[in-house]
Amino acid sequence: EEAAAAALVAAAADAAAEEEDGDDEAEARRGAAALGLGGSEQPESDSEDEMPLNTIGNVPLEWYDGFEHVGYDLEGRKIMRGARTDELDALIKRFDDPDANRTIHDALHGVDVVLSQEDVALIRRLQRRRYPGATFDPYPETVPFDFPDGKVHPLSSAPPRKAPFLPSKDEAKKVMRLVMAMRSEQYQRSVANRRLQEAKERPDYQQLIWDEPPEGEVRHRKRLPAPKVSLPGNAESYNPPKEYLFTPEEAKAWEKMDPADRPLGFVPQAYDAMRKVPQYDGLIRERFERCLDLYLCPREAKTRLDIDPDSLLPQLPSPAELRPFPERLSSRFVGHAGRVLSVSVSPSGEHLLSASADGTVKLWEVETGRCERTCSLGAEVRSVRWCPNGETAVAAAVVGVKMLLLLPLREPLPAAVR
């Protein structure tokens, strides 16, 4: 105990002597603490890995007095508060550490920072109200000017001329030319065209609430009002009639049904008084769904087309406009057992070839309607055509993927030739 007391007395004496001799160092240390400066000689705890950057911003540190951390780093992790030594340990460390007179405490990051000689010199210059830079020269040498005529003050003492105070005639002529050009008809047309173009490109703000009501009709989309909520019926009453109450079988069937298929979203119940009615369980859900219907499901009126079906039919010409046309049956060609698919008249107009789905090609006499010959080709004949050259009397028939050549007027009728 006596040794500890002696050590404390000696430490106090040394501290007092150091305070007397090192006022400048103390003032520099306080100034650095106020400015937040730190030298290049940083302790190991000031490295970027061990001391993260505190990013709390302009927040008083007193707000973290009741917490174990003093802020947050760039990644959002807490920066734990460093262990603060008491006054006795700080006094002992002050004598053991040679850099104690240049050490300040950074309250933002919770670490001790050692000031360099440059930082101390900078603080001293600022305290003495000098320039921060040691090499800055506030009084540079005057740059001499060499005047060729040898005059130190080349300015003239003559009175100002009258011309600068009079209007310029050249400028007046330019203004007159501009005025004449603006009064010309061509310039007026160009201005009118430019205003029309700007009016087309300018957005239409007629529907703004602070504008005056437009004179003409404003085109806007018609919207249907939201559907009204249906009024409550007898089933919603606190004491509905007995016929609206569910039987046990109806209640079980109601529970088994899909919620979308239920006629009612609740089970009717009877109470003696309204004060005994509990809060409706689906109230919040129904109000929320109603709000969704109002602002998430906009309803727009759609124009329904009302078209008469008769108006879609084309307008047929009157029979009087189609004359002349045959008005009575002159001849009939009967003989095919299937549907007739193709008909072709000979170049001379005396004979007619017909192809049918029954697989036959018939040669008819046009004037009498008599069938002169029948050629069976064994399959459905899709098309038949005479040769345009009347001297050859050759016809072609299409059967499936084959085309057959016929000589229908030759005696006797030969077999088909591929």
Short mmCIF file of C-alpha atoms in Angstrom, two decimals:
data_model
loop_
_atom_site.label_atom_id
_atom_site.label_comp_id
_atom_site.label_asym_id
_atom_site.label_seq_id
_atom_site.Cartn_x
_atom_site.Cartn_y
_atom_site.Cartn_z
CA GLU A 1 0.00 0.00 0.00
CA GLU A 2 2.86 2.45 0.83
CA ALA A 3 4.51 1.65 -2.53
CA ALA A 4 1.26 2.25 -4.39
CA ALA A 5 0.72 5.54 -2.58
CA ALA A 6 4.27 6.64 -3.40
CA ALA A 7 3.76 5.73 -7.04
CA LEU A 8 0.56 7.77 -7.17
CA VAL A 9 2.24 10.78 -5.62
CA ALA A 10 5.11 10.57 -8.11
CA ALA A 11 2.69 10.17 -11.02
CA ALA A 12 0.69 13.21 -9.89
CA ALA A 13 3.86 15.30 -9.60
CA ASP A 14 5.03 14.25 -13.06
CA ALA A 15 1.59 15.03 -14.47
CA ALA A 16 1.64 18.50 -12.99
CA ALA A 17 5.10 19.15 -14.40
CA GLU A 18 4.03 17.91 -17.80
CA GLU A 19 0.94 20.14 -17.77
CA GLU A 20 3.13 23.17 -17.06
CA ASP A 21 5.68 22.34 -19.77
CA GLY A 22 3.34 20.95 -22.41
CA ASP A 23 0.52 23.45 -22.72
CA ASP A 24 0.98 23.57 -26.47
CA GLU A 25 0.79 19.79 -26.70
CA ALA A 26 -2.40 19.73 -24.63
CA GLU A 27 -3.98 22.48 -26.72
CA ALA A 28 -3.02 20.62 -29.90
CA ARG A 29 -4.53 17.43 -28.54
CA ARG A 30 -7.79 19.19 -27.67
CA GLY A 31 -7.92 20.85 -31.09
CA ALA A 32 -7.36 17.55 -32.85
CA ALA A 33 -10.10 15.94 -30.81
CA ALA A 34 -12.44 18.75 -31.85
CA LEU A 35 -11.48 18.51 -35.56
CA GLY A 36 -11.38 14.69 -35.68
CA LEU A 37 -7.83 14.64 -37.13
CA GLY A 38 -5.51 11.66 -36.93
CA GLY A 39 -1.89 11.24 -37.95
CA SER A 40 -0.24 8.68 -40.06
CA GLU A 41 1.09 6.84 -37.00
CA GLN A 42 -2.05 4.89 -36.18
CA PRO A 43 -2.21 2.06 -33.69
CA GLU A 44 -3.05 -1.43 -34.74
CA SER A 45 -6.62 -1.00 -33.50
CA ASP A 46 -7.13 1.74 -36.14
CA SER A 47 -6.75 -0.63 -39.07
CA GLU A 48 -9.61 -1.05 -41.50
CA ASP A 49 -10.23 -4.70 -40.54
CA GLU A 50 -10.29 -4.20 -36.77
CA MET A 51 -11.95 -0.77 -36.62
CA PRO A 52 -14.98 -0.61 -38.95
CA LEU A 53 -16.24 2.74 -40.15
CA ASN A 54 -19.10 4.08 -38.05
CA THR A 55 -21.94 5.19 -40.34
CA ILE A 56 -24.48 6.59 -37.89
CA GLY A 57 -24.20 10.01 -39.51
CA ASN A 58 -25.16 13.20 -37.68
CA VAL A 59 -26.55 11.40 -34.64
CA PRO A 60 -25.64 12.43 -31.08
CA LEU A 61 -23.55 9.79 -29.34
CA GLU A 62 -25.57 10.36 -26.16
CA TRP A 63 -28.31 8.29 -27.71
CA TYR A 64 -26.10 5.20 -27.36
CA ASP A 65 -25.24 5.71 -23.67
CA GLY A 66 -27.53 2.88 -22.57
CA PHE A 67 -26.33 0.40 -25.17
CA GLU A 68 -23.29 -1.78 -25.63
CA HIS A 69 -22.65 -0.49 -29.16
CA VAL A 70 -21.90 2.99 -30.49
CA GLY A 71 -23.13 2.66 -34.10
CA TYR A 72 -23.24 0.50 -37.21
CA ASP A 73 -20.74 -0.24 -39.96
CA LEU A 74 -21.36 -0.18 -43.72
CA GLU A 75 -22.84 -3.69 -43.65
CA GLY A 76 -25.26 -2.93 -40.81
CA ARG A 77 -23.39 -4.78 -38.07
CA LYS A 78 -23.17 -3.26 -34.62
CA ILE A 79 -19.92 -1.58 -33.57
CA MET A 80 -19.37 -2.57 -29.96
CA ARG A 81 -18.26 0.02 -27.48
CA GLY A 82 -14.57 -0.21 -26.57
CA ALA A 83 -13.45 -0.75 -23.02
CA ARG A 84 -12.80 2.60 -21.36
CA THR A 85 -10.06 2.74 -18.74
CA ASP A 86 -10.57 4.56 -15.48
CA GLU A 87 -8.63 7.64 -14.44
CA LEU A 88 -5.96 5.70 -12.51
CA ASP A 89 -5.17 3.40 -15.45
CA ALA A 90 -5.15 6.35 -17.83
CA LEU A 91 -2.70 8.18 -15.55
CA ILE A 92 -0.37 5.16 -15.33
CA LYS A 93 -0.57 4.61 -19.14
CA ARG A 94 0.21 8.26 -19.67
CA PHE A 95 3.63 7.82 -18.04
CA ASP A 96 4.35 4.47 -19.69
CA ASP A 97 3.34 5.50 -23.23
CA PRO A 98 5.72 8.02 -24.87
CA ASP A 99 2.94 9.11 -27.25
CA ALA A 100 0.41 9.80 -24.54
CA ASN A 101 0.68 13.56 -24.97
CA ARG A 102 -0.30 13.13 -28.64
CA THR A 103 -3.11 10.62 -28.11
CA ILE A 104 -6.77 11.62 -28.32
CA HIS A 105 -9.94 9.57 -27.94
CA ASP A 106 -12.24 9.23 -30.97
CA ALA A 107 -15.70 9.07 -29.44
CA LEU A 108 -17.40 8.27 -32.77
CA HIS A 109 -15.45 5.03 -33.30
CA GLY A 110 -14.53 4.42 -29.66
CA VAL A 111 -10.75 4.17 -30.19
CA ASP A 112 -7.63 6.18 -29.26
CA VAL A 113 -5.86 7.97 -32.11
CA VAL A 114 -2.21 9.06 -32.03
CA LEU A 115 -1.57 12.39 -33.75
CA SER A 116 1.42 12.76 -36.01
CA GLN A 117 3.86 15.66 -35.94
CA GLU A 118 2.18 17.09 -39.04
CA ASP A 119 -1.24 17.01 -37.35
CA VAL A 120 0.12 18.73 -34.26
CA ALA A 121 1.78 21.41 -36.37
CA LEU A 122 -1.43 21.93 -38.34
CA ILE A 123 -3.46 22.35 -35.14
CA ARG A 124 -0.95 24.81 -33.74
CA ARG A 125 -1.11 26.90 -36.92
CA LEU A 126 -4.90 26.94 -36.80
CA GLN A 127 -4.91 27.93 -33.13
CA ARG A 128 -2.58 30.82 -33.90
CA ARG A 129 -4.87 31.85 -36.76
CA ARG A 130 -2.40 31.11 -39.48
CA TYR A 131 -2.79 29.41 -42.85
CA PRO A 132 -3.07 25.59 -42.67
CA GLY A 133 -0.35 25.03 -45.26
CA ALA A 134 3.15 25.63 -43.95
CA THR A 135 4.48 26.43 -47.43
CA PHE A 136 1.75 28.91 -48.30
CA ASP A 137 3.03 32.44 -48.95
CA PRO A 138 0.34 35.04 -48.21
CA TYR A 139 2.53 37.88 -49.53
CA PRO A 140 3.89 36.89 -52.97
CA GLU A 141 6.24 39.17 -54.81
CA THR A 142 4.68 41.74 -57.12
CA VAL A 143 4.95 40.90 -60.80
CA PRO A 144 6.51 43.88 -62.63
CA PHE A 145 4.85 45.03 -65.82
CA ASP A 146 6.95 46.31 -68.70
CA PHE A 147 5.29 49.19 -70.55
CA PRO A 148 6.82 49.85 -73.98
CA ASP A 149 6.30 53.60 -73.84
CA GLY A 150 7.85 53.86 -70.44
CA LYS A 151 4.74 55.17 -68.69
CA VAL A 152 3.97 53.77 -65.30
CA HIS A 153 0.28 54.77 -65.56
CA PRO A 154 -0.76 54.48 -69.23
CA LEU A 155 -4.35 55.63 -68.58
CA SER A 156 -5.43 58.84 -70.30
CA SER A 157 -6.85 61.76 -68.39
CA ALA A 158 -8.81 63.05 -71.41
CA PRO A 159 -12.58 63.48 -70.93
CA PRO A 160 -14.85 60.75 -72.41
CA ARG A 161 -16.04 61.17 -75.97
CA LYS A 162 -19.63 62.14 -76.78
CA ALA A 163 -20.18 59.31 -79.26
CA PRO A 164 -20.62 56.51 -76.65
CA PHE A 165 -23.54 58.40 -75.11
CA LEU A 166 -25.47 58.89 -78.40
CA PRO A 167 -27.69 56.22 -79.99
CA SER A 168 -25.98 54.26 -82.74
CA LYS A 169 -27.28 54.91 -86.24
CA ASP A 170 -26.25 51.43 -87.41
CA GLU A 171 -28.20 49.81 -84.63
CA ALA A 172 -31.21 51.99 -85.44
CA LYS A 173 -31.06 50.79 -89.07
CA LYS A 174 -30.88 47.15 -87.94
CA VAL A 175 -33.88 47.63 -85.64
CA MET A 176 -35.84 49.24 -88.49
CA ARG A 177 -35.07 46.32 -90.81
CA LEU A 178 -36.24 43.86 -88.15
CA VAL A 179 -39.46 45.81 -87.61
CA MET A 180 -40.20 45.85 -91.34
CA ALA A 181 -39.51 42.14 -91.58
CA MET A 182 -41.85 41.42 -88.65
CA ARG A 183 -44.60 43.44 -90.31
CA SER A 184 -44.28 41.54 -93.58
CA GLU A 185 -46.98 39.06 -94.60
CA GLN A 186 -44.55 36.17 -94.94
CA TYR A 187 -43.36 36.57 -91.36
CA GLN A 188 -46.96 36.68 -90.09
CA ARG A 189 -47.76 33.43 -91.90
CA SER A 190 -44.68 31.74 -90.47
CA VAL A 191 -45.65 32.87 -86.96
CA ALA A 192 -49.19 31.57 -87.42
CA ASN A 193 -47.93 28.21 -88.69
CA ARG A 194 -45.54 27.91 -85.79
CA ARG A 195 -48.33 28.64 -83.30
CA LEU A 196 -50.55 26.02 -84.90
CA GLN A 197 -47.77 23.44 -84.69
CA GLU A 198 -47.13 24.28 -81.05
CA ALA A 199 -50.85 24.02 -80.30
CA LYS A 200 -50.92 20.53 -81.82
CA GLU A 201 -47.91 19.38 -79.82
CA ARG A 202 -49.11 20.99 -76.57
CA PRO A 203 -50.92 18.48 -74.28
CA ASP A 204 -54.58 19.01 -73.57
CA TYR A 205 -55.12 20.14 -69.98
CA GLN A 206 -58.83 20.86 -70.26
CA GLN A 207 -59.77 18.24 -67.70
CA LEU A 208 -57.65 19.68 -64.89
CA ILE A 209 -59.70 20.70 -61.89
CA TRP A 210 -58.13 24.15 -61.63
CA ASP A 211 -58.86 25.10 -65.24
CA GLU A 212 -62.03 26.71 -66.44
CA PRO A 213 -64.68 24.35 -67.81
CA PRO A 214 -64.18 23.78 -71.54
CA GLU A 215 -66.64 25.28 -73.93
CA GLY A 216 -66.87 22.24 -76.18
CA GLU A 217 -67.64 18.66 -75.33
CA VAL A 218 -64.82 16.79 -73.58
CA ARG A 219 -64.36 13.22 -74.63
CA HIS A 220 -63.75 10.92 -71.74
CA ARG A 221 -64.30 7.27 -71.03
CA LYS A 222 -67.58 6.46 -69.41
CA ARG A 223 -67.27 4.42 -66.26
CA LEU A 224 -69.99 2.47 -64.59
CA PRO A 225 -70.56 3.07 -60.91
CA ALA A 226 -69.51 0.33 -58.54
CA PRO A 227 -72.25 -2.19 -57.79
CA LYS A 228 -74.11 -1.46 -54.63
CA VAL A 229 -74.03 -3.83 -51.72
CA SER A 230 -77.22 -5.82 -51.43
CA LEU A 231 -79.43 -4.95 -48.50
CA PRO A 232 -79.65 -7.44 -45.63
CA GLY A 233 -82.53 -9.87 -45.70
CA ASN A 234 -84.37 -11.94 -43.14
CA ALA A 235 -81.44 -14.37 -42.80
CA GLU A 236 -79.17 -11.55 -41.59
CA SER A 237 -81.55 -10.62 -38.77
CA TYR A 238 -80.45 -11.22 -35.17
CA ASN A 239 -83.71 -13.16 -34.64
CA PRO A 240 -84.74 -14.55 -38.05
CA PRO A 241 -87.88 -16.64 -38.54
CA LYS A 242 -87.55 -20.33 -37.91
CA GLU A 243 -87.76 -21.22 -41.59
CA TYR A 244 -84.47 -19.36 -42.18
CA LEU A 245 -82.58 -21.31 -39.49
CA PHE A 246 -80.55 -24.32 -40.60
CA THR A 247 -81.43 -27.81 -39.47
CA PRO A 248 -78.52 -30.07 -38.41
CA GLU A 249 -78.62 -31.76 -41.82
CA GLU A 250 -78.59 -28.42 -43.65
CA ALA A 251 -75.73 -27.17 -41.47
CA LYS A 252 -73.64 -30.26 -42.31
CA ALA A 253 -74.43 -29.89 -46.01
CA TRP A 254 -73.48 -26.18 -45.82
CA GLU A 255 -70.10 -27.02 -44.28
CA LYS A 256 -69.37 -29.63 -46.98
CA MET A 257 -70.13 -27.20 -49.80
CA ASP A 258 -67.42 -25.15 -51.50
CA PRO A 259 -67.32 -21.56 -50.16
CA ALA A 260 -67.94 -20.23 -53.67
CA ASP A 261 -71.09 -22.39 -54.05
CA ARG A 262 -72.72 -21.55 -50.71
CA PRO A 263 -75.91 -19.50 -51.04
CA LEU A 264 -75.05 -17.69 -47.79
CA GLY A 265 -71.63 -16.87 -46.42
CA PHE A 266 -72.75 -17.45 -42.83
CA VAL A 267 -75.02 -19.67 -40.79
CA PRO A 268 -78.18 -17.84 -39.62
CA GLN A 269 -78.53 -17.76 -35.83
CA ALA A 270 -81.22 -16.49 -33.45
CA TYR A 271 -80.57 -14.32 -30.37
CA ASP A 272 -82.95 -12.99 -27.74
CA ALA A 273 -81.57 -9.43 -27.87
CA MET A 274 -79.17 -7.43 -30.03
CA ARG A 275 -76.76 -6.95 -27.11
CA LYS A 276 -76.10 -10.68 -27.19
CA VAL A 277 -75.06 -10.67 -30.87
CA PRO A 278 -71.27 -11.22 -31.15
CA GLN A 279 -69.06 -9.57 -33.70
CA TYR A 280 -69.34 -10.94 -37.22
CA ASP A 281 -66.25 -13.05 -38.01
CA GLY A 282 -66.13 -12.19 -41.71
CA LEU A 283 -66.59 -8.44 -41.28
CA ILE A 284 -62.97 -7.43 -41.89
CA ARG A 285 -62.57 -9.86 -44.78
CA GLU A 286 -65.73 -8.66 -46.52
CA ARG A 287 -64.78 -4.99 -46.06
CA PHE A 288 -61.34 -5.71 -47.48
CA GLU A 289 -62.77 -7.51 -50.50
CA ARG A 290 -65.17 -4.63 -51.01
CA CYS A 291 -62.26 -2.18 -51.04
CA LEU A 292 -60.45 -4.35 -53.57
CA ASP A 293 -63.52 -4.31 -55.80
CA LEU A 294 -63.68 -0.52 -55.63
CA TYR A 295 -60.10 0.40 -56.54
CA LEU A 296 -58.62 -2.71 -58.18
CA CYS A 297 -61.50 -3.62 -60.50
CA PRO A 298 -62.34 -0.54 -62.60
CA ARG A 299 -65.53 -0.94 -64.54
CA GLU A 300 -65.80 0.60 -67.97
CA ALA A 301 -68.93 0.85 -70.05
CA LYS A 302 -68.57 -1.07 -73.29
CA THR A 303 -70.73 -0.22 -76.26
CA ARG A 304 -72.75 -3.22 -77.31
CA LEU A 305 -73.20 -3.69 -81.03
CA ASP A 306 -76.83 -4.01 -82.04
CA ILE A 307 -76.71 -5.33 -85.60
CA ASP A 308 -79.69 -6.55 -87.56
CA PRO A 309 -78.90 -9.96 -89.11
CA ASP A 310 -80.73 -8.99 -92.29
CA SER A 311 -78.37 -6.05 -92.79
CA LEU A 312 -75.41 -8.48 -93.10
CA LEU A 313 -76.90 -10.11 -96.22
CA PRO A 314 -75.73 -8.66 -99.53
CA GLN A 315 -78.17 -6.70 -101.64
CA LEU A 316 -79.21 -8.94 -104.54
CA PRO A 317 -80.01 -7.32 -107.88
CA SER A 318 -83.56 -7.48 -109.16
CA PRO A 319 -84.37 -10.11 -111.79
CA ALA A 320 -85.21 -7.41 -114.32
CA GLU A 321 -81.58 -6.29 -114.27
CA LEU A 322 -80.32 -9.81 -115.08
CA ARG A 323 -82.23 -10.25 -118.33
CA PRO A 324 -81.88 -11.95 -120.75
CA PHE A 325 -81.67 -15.31 -118.98
CA PRO A 326 -83.46 -18.64 -119.51
CA GLU A 327 -86.94 -18.50 -118.09
CA ARG A 328 -88.15 -22.06 -118.90
CA LEU A 329 -86.65 -25.56 -118.97
CA SER A 330 -85.70 -26.56 -122.50
CA SER A 331 -83.94 -29.91 -121.98
CA ARG A 332 -82.84 -32.31 -119.23
CA PHE A 333 -79.76 -34.55 -119.11
CA VAL A 334 -80.62 -37.57 -116.96
CA GLY A 335 -78.43 -40.67 -116.56
CA HIS A 336 -75.74 -40.28 -113.86
CA ALA A 337 -76.16 -42.28 -110.66
CA GLY A 338 -73.88 -39.96 -108.63
CA ARG A 339 -73.19 -36.27 -108.24
CA VAL A 340 -72.07 -34.44 -111.38
CA LEU A 341 -68.68 -32.84 -110.73
CA SER A 342 -67.76 -31.32 -114.08
CA VAL A 343 -69.39 -30.35 -117.39
CA SER A 344 -67.67 -29.30 -120.65
CA VAL A 345 -69.18 -28.24 -124.01
CA SER A 346 -67.44 -29.16 -127.27
CA PRO A 347 -65.98 -26.35 -129.44
CA SER A 348 -68.71 -26.92 -132.02
CA GLY A 349 -71.44 -26.66 -129.39
CA GLU A 350 -73.15 -29.88 -130.51
CA HIS A 351 -71.96 -32.23 -127.75
CA LEU A 352 -71.56 -32.12 -123.99
CA LEU A 353 -69.29 -34.14 -121.69
CA SER A 354 -70.21 -34.67 -118.02
CA ALA A 355 -68.10 -36.27 -115.25
CA SER A 356 -69.74 -37.82 -112.22
CA ALA A 357 -68.81 -39.29 -108.86
CA ASP A 358 -70.09 -42.69 -110.06
CA GLY A 359 -66.88 -43.05 -112.15
CA THR A 360 -68.43 -42.48 -115.60
CA VAL A 361 -68.06 -39.87 -118.35
CA LYS A 362 -71.11 -39.41 -120.59
CA LEU A 363 -71.36 -37.85 -124.05
CA TRP A 364 -74.62 -35.94 -124.59
CA GLU A 365 -76.27 -34.41 -127.60
CA VAL A 366 -77.04 -30.81 -126.68
CA GLU A 367 -80.06 -30.30 -128.94
CA THR A 368 -82.01 -33.40 -127.91
CA GLY A 369 -80.49 -34.21 -124.45
CA ARG A 370 -79.81 -37.82 -125.52
CA CYS A 371 -76.87 -39.76 -124.06
CA GLU A 372 -74.82 -41.07 -126.99
CA ARG A 373 -72.00 -42.84 -125.15
CA THR A 374 -70.87 -43.73 -121.62
CA CYS A 375 -67.24 -44.37 -120.63
CA SER A 376 -66.62 -46.05 -117.24
CA LEU A 377 -63.24 -45.08 -115.73
CA GLY A 378 -63.52 -47.10 -112.49
CA ALA A 379 -63.13 -44.22 -110.03
CA GLU A 380 -64.51 -40.79 -109.25
CA VAL A 381 -63.97 -38.40 -112.16
CA ARG A 382 -63.26 -34.94 -110.77
CA SER A 383 -62.94 -32.96 -113.98
CA VAL A 384 -63.42 -33.28 -117.73
CA ARG A 385 -62.51 -30.81 -120.50
CA TRP A 386 -62.70 -30.66 -124.29
CA CYS A 387 -59.68 -29.64 -126.32
CA PRO A 388 -60.15 -26.05 -127.63
CA ASN A 389 -59.09 -27.21 -131.10
CA GLY A 390 -62.31 -28.40 -132.72
CA GLU A 391 -60.54 -30.43 -135.44
CA THR A 392 -58.95 -32.92 -133.00
CA ALA A 393 -62.07 -33.77 -130.90
CA VAL A 394 -59.96 -34.86 -127.91
CA ALA A 395 -61.07 -34.60 -124.26
CA ALA A 396 -59.15 -34.96 -120.96
CA ALA A 397 -60.49 -36.41 -117.70
CA VAL A 398 -58.92 -36.37 -114.22
CA VAL A 399 -59.34 -39.56 -112.16
CA GLY A 400 -57.61 -39.44 -108.79
CA VAL A 401 -53.98 -38.45 -109.49
CA LYS A 402 -54.17 -39.49 -113.18
CA MET A 403 -55.19 -37.57 -116.29
CA LEU A 404 -56.79 -39.60 -119.11
CA LEU A 405 -57.20 -38.60 -122.76
CA LEU A 406 -60.49 -39.55 -124.50
CA LEU A 407 -61.70 -39.64 -128.11
CA PRO A 408 -65.44 -39.44 -127.49
CA LEU A 409 -66.59 -38.91 -131.15
CA ARG A 410 -64.73 -41.87 -132.71
CA GLU A 411 -66.73 -44.99 -133.78
CA PRO A 412 -66.65 -47.20 -131.78
CA LEU A 413 -65.56 -45.42 -128.55
CA PRO A 414 -62.02 -46.64 -127.76
CA ALA A 415 -60.64 -47.38 -124.34
CA ALA A 416 -59.13 -44.53 -122.33
CA VAL A 417 -55.53 -43.73 -123.08
CA ARG A 418 -53.20 -42.57 -120.31
#
